[in-house]
Short mmCIF file of C-alpha atoms in Angstrom, two decimals:
data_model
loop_
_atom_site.label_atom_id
_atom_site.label_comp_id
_atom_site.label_asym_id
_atom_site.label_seq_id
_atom_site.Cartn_x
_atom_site.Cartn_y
_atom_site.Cartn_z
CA UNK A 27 -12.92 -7.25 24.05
CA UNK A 28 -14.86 -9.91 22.47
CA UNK A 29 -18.07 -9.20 24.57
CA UNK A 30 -17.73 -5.33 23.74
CA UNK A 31 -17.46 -6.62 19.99
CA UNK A 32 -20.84 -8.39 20.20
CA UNK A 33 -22.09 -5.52 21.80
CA UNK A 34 -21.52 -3.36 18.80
CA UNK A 35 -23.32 -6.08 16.37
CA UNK A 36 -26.32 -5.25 19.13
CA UNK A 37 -26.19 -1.78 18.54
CA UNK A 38 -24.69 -0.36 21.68
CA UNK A 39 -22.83 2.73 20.31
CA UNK A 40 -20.63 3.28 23.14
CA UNK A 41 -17.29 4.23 22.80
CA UNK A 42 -15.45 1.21 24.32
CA UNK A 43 -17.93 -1.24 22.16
CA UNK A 44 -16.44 1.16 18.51
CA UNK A 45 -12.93 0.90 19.42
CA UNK A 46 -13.23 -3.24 19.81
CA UNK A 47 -15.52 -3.36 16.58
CA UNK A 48 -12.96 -1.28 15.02
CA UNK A 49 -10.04 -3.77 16.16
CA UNK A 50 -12.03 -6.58 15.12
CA UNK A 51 -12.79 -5.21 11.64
CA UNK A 52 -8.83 -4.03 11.00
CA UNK A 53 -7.64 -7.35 12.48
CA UNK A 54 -10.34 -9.27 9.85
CA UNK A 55 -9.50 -7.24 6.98
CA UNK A 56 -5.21 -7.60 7.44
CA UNK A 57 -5.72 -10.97 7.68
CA UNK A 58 -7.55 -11.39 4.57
CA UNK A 59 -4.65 -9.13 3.17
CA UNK A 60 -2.46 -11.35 4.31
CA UNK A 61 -3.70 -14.17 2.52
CA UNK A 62 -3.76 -12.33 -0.93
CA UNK A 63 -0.64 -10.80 -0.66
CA UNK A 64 1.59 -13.03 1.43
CA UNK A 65 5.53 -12.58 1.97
CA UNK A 66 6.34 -14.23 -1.32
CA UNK A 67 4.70 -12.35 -3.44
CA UNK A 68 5.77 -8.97 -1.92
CA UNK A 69 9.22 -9.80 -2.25
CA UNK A 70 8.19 -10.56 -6.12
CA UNK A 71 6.58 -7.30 -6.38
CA UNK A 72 9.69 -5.62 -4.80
CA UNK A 73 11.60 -7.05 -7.20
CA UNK A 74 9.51 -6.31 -10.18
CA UNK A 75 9.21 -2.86 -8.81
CA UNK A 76 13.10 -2.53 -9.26
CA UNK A 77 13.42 -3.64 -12.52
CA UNK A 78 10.42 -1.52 -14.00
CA UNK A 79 9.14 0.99 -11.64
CA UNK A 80 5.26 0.75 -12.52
CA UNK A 81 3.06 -0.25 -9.40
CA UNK A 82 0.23 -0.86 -11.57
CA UNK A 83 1.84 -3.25 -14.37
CA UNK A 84 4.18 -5.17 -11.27
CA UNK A 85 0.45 -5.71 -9.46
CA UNK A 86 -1.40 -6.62 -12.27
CA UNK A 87 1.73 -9.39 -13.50
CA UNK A 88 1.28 -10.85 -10.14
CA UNK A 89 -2.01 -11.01 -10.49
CA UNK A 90 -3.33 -8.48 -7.90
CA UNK A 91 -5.04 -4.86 -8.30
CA UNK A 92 -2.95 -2.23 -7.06
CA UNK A 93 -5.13 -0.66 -4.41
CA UNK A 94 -4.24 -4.49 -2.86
CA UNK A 95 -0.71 -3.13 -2.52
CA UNK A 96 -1.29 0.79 -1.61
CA UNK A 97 -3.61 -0.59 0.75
CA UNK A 98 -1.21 -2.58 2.09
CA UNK A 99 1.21 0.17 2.80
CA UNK A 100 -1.25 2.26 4.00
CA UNK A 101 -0.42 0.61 7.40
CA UNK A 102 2.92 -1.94 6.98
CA UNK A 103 5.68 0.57 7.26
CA UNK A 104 8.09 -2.17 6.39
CA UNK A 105 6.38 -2.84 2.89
CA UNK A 106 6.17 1.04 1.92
CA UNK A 107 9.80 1.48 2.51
CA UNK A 108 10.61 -2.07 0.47
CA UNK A 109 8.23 -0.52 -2.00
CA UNK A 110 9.41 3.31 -1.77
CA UNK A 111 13.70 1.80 -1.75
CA UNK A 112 12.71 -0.57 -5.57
CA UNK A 113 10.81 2.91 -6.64
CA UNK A 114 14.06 4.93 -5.70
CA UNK A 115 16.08 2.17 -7.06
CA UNK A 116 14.59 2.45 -10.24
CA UNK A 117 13.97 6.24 -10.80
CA UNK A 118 17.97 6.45 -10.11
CA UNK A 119 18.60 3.97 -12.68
CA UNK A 120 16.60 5.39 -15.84
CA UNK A 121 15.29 9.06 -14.25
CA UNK A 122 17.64 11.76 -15.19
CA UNK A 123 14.99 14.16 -13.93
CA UNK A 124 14.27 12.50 -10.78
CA UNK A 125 12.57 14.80 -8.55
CA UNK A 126 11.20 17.10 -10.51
CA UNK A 127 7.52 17.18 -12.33
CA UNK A 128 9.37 16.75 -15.67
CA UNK A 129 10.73 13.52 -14.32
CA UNK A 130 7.26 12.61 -13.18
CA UNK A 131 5.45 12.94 -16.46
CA UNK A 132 8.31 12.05 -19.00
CA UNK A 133 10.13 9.88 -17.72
CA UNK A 134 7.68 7.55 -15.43
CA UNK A 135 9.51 8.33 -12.13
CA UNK A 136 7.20 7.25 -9.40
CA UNK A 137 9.73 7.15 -6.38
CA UNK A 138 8.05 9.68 -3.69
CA UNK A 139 10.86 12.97 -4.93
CA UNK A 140 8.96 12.66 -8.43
CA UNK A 141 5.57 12.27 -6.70
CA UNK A 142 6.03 15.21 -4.90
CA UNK A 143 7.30 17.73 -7.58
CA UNK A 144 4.67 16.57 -9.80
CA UNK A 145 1.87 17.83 -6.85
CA UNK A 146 3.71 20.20 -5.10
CA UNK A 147 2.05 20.87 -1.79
CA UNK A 148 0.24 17.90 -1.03
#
């Protein structure tokens, strides 16, 4: 893999040469995600997320952006649903509207029922 890596920094195009680059480049950039947003400070985030339901304001009191964390569960499955469950959690908790567009806008449900009556068919 490595030698089809170095390949692609020499410009072969091939397709063998763009699936290791791509590998290499994923593996680089989750690491580097890993490192800004390690397991302790997920769990905080969860946590945060439960008691006030805001992705952006739990990201920015731990000190991160928030495209750190939807990046982030762009591709860990485990960390959307810990993410999705303290949404839930806390739309259940102070939503009378969840799932519906009203519940969206008025009353700050973000769990992914609210999300989805707010833009129906996407």
């Amino acid at each position: 893999m490595h030698l089809d890596v170095s390949r692609w920094r020499a410009g072969a195009r091939d397709p063998a040469a763009r699936e290791a680059y791509n590998d290499d480049s994923r593996d680089w950039r989750r690491t580097i995600n890993d490192a800004v947003l390690p397991p302790e400070l997920r769990e905080q985030l969860v946590a945060d997320l439960t008691a006030n339901g805001d992705v952006h304001a739990a990201a920015d009191r731990q000190g991160l952006h928030s495209n750190a964390v939807y990046g982030r569960m762009r591709w860990d499955l485990e960390f959307e649903a810990a993410i999705e469950a303290a949404l839930k959690t806390y739309c259940d908790q102070h939503n009378p509207k969840c799932g519906s567009a009203s519940g969206y806008k008025y009353w700050r449900g973000r769990c992914r029922a609210c999300r989805a009556a707010h833009r129906p068919g996407g």
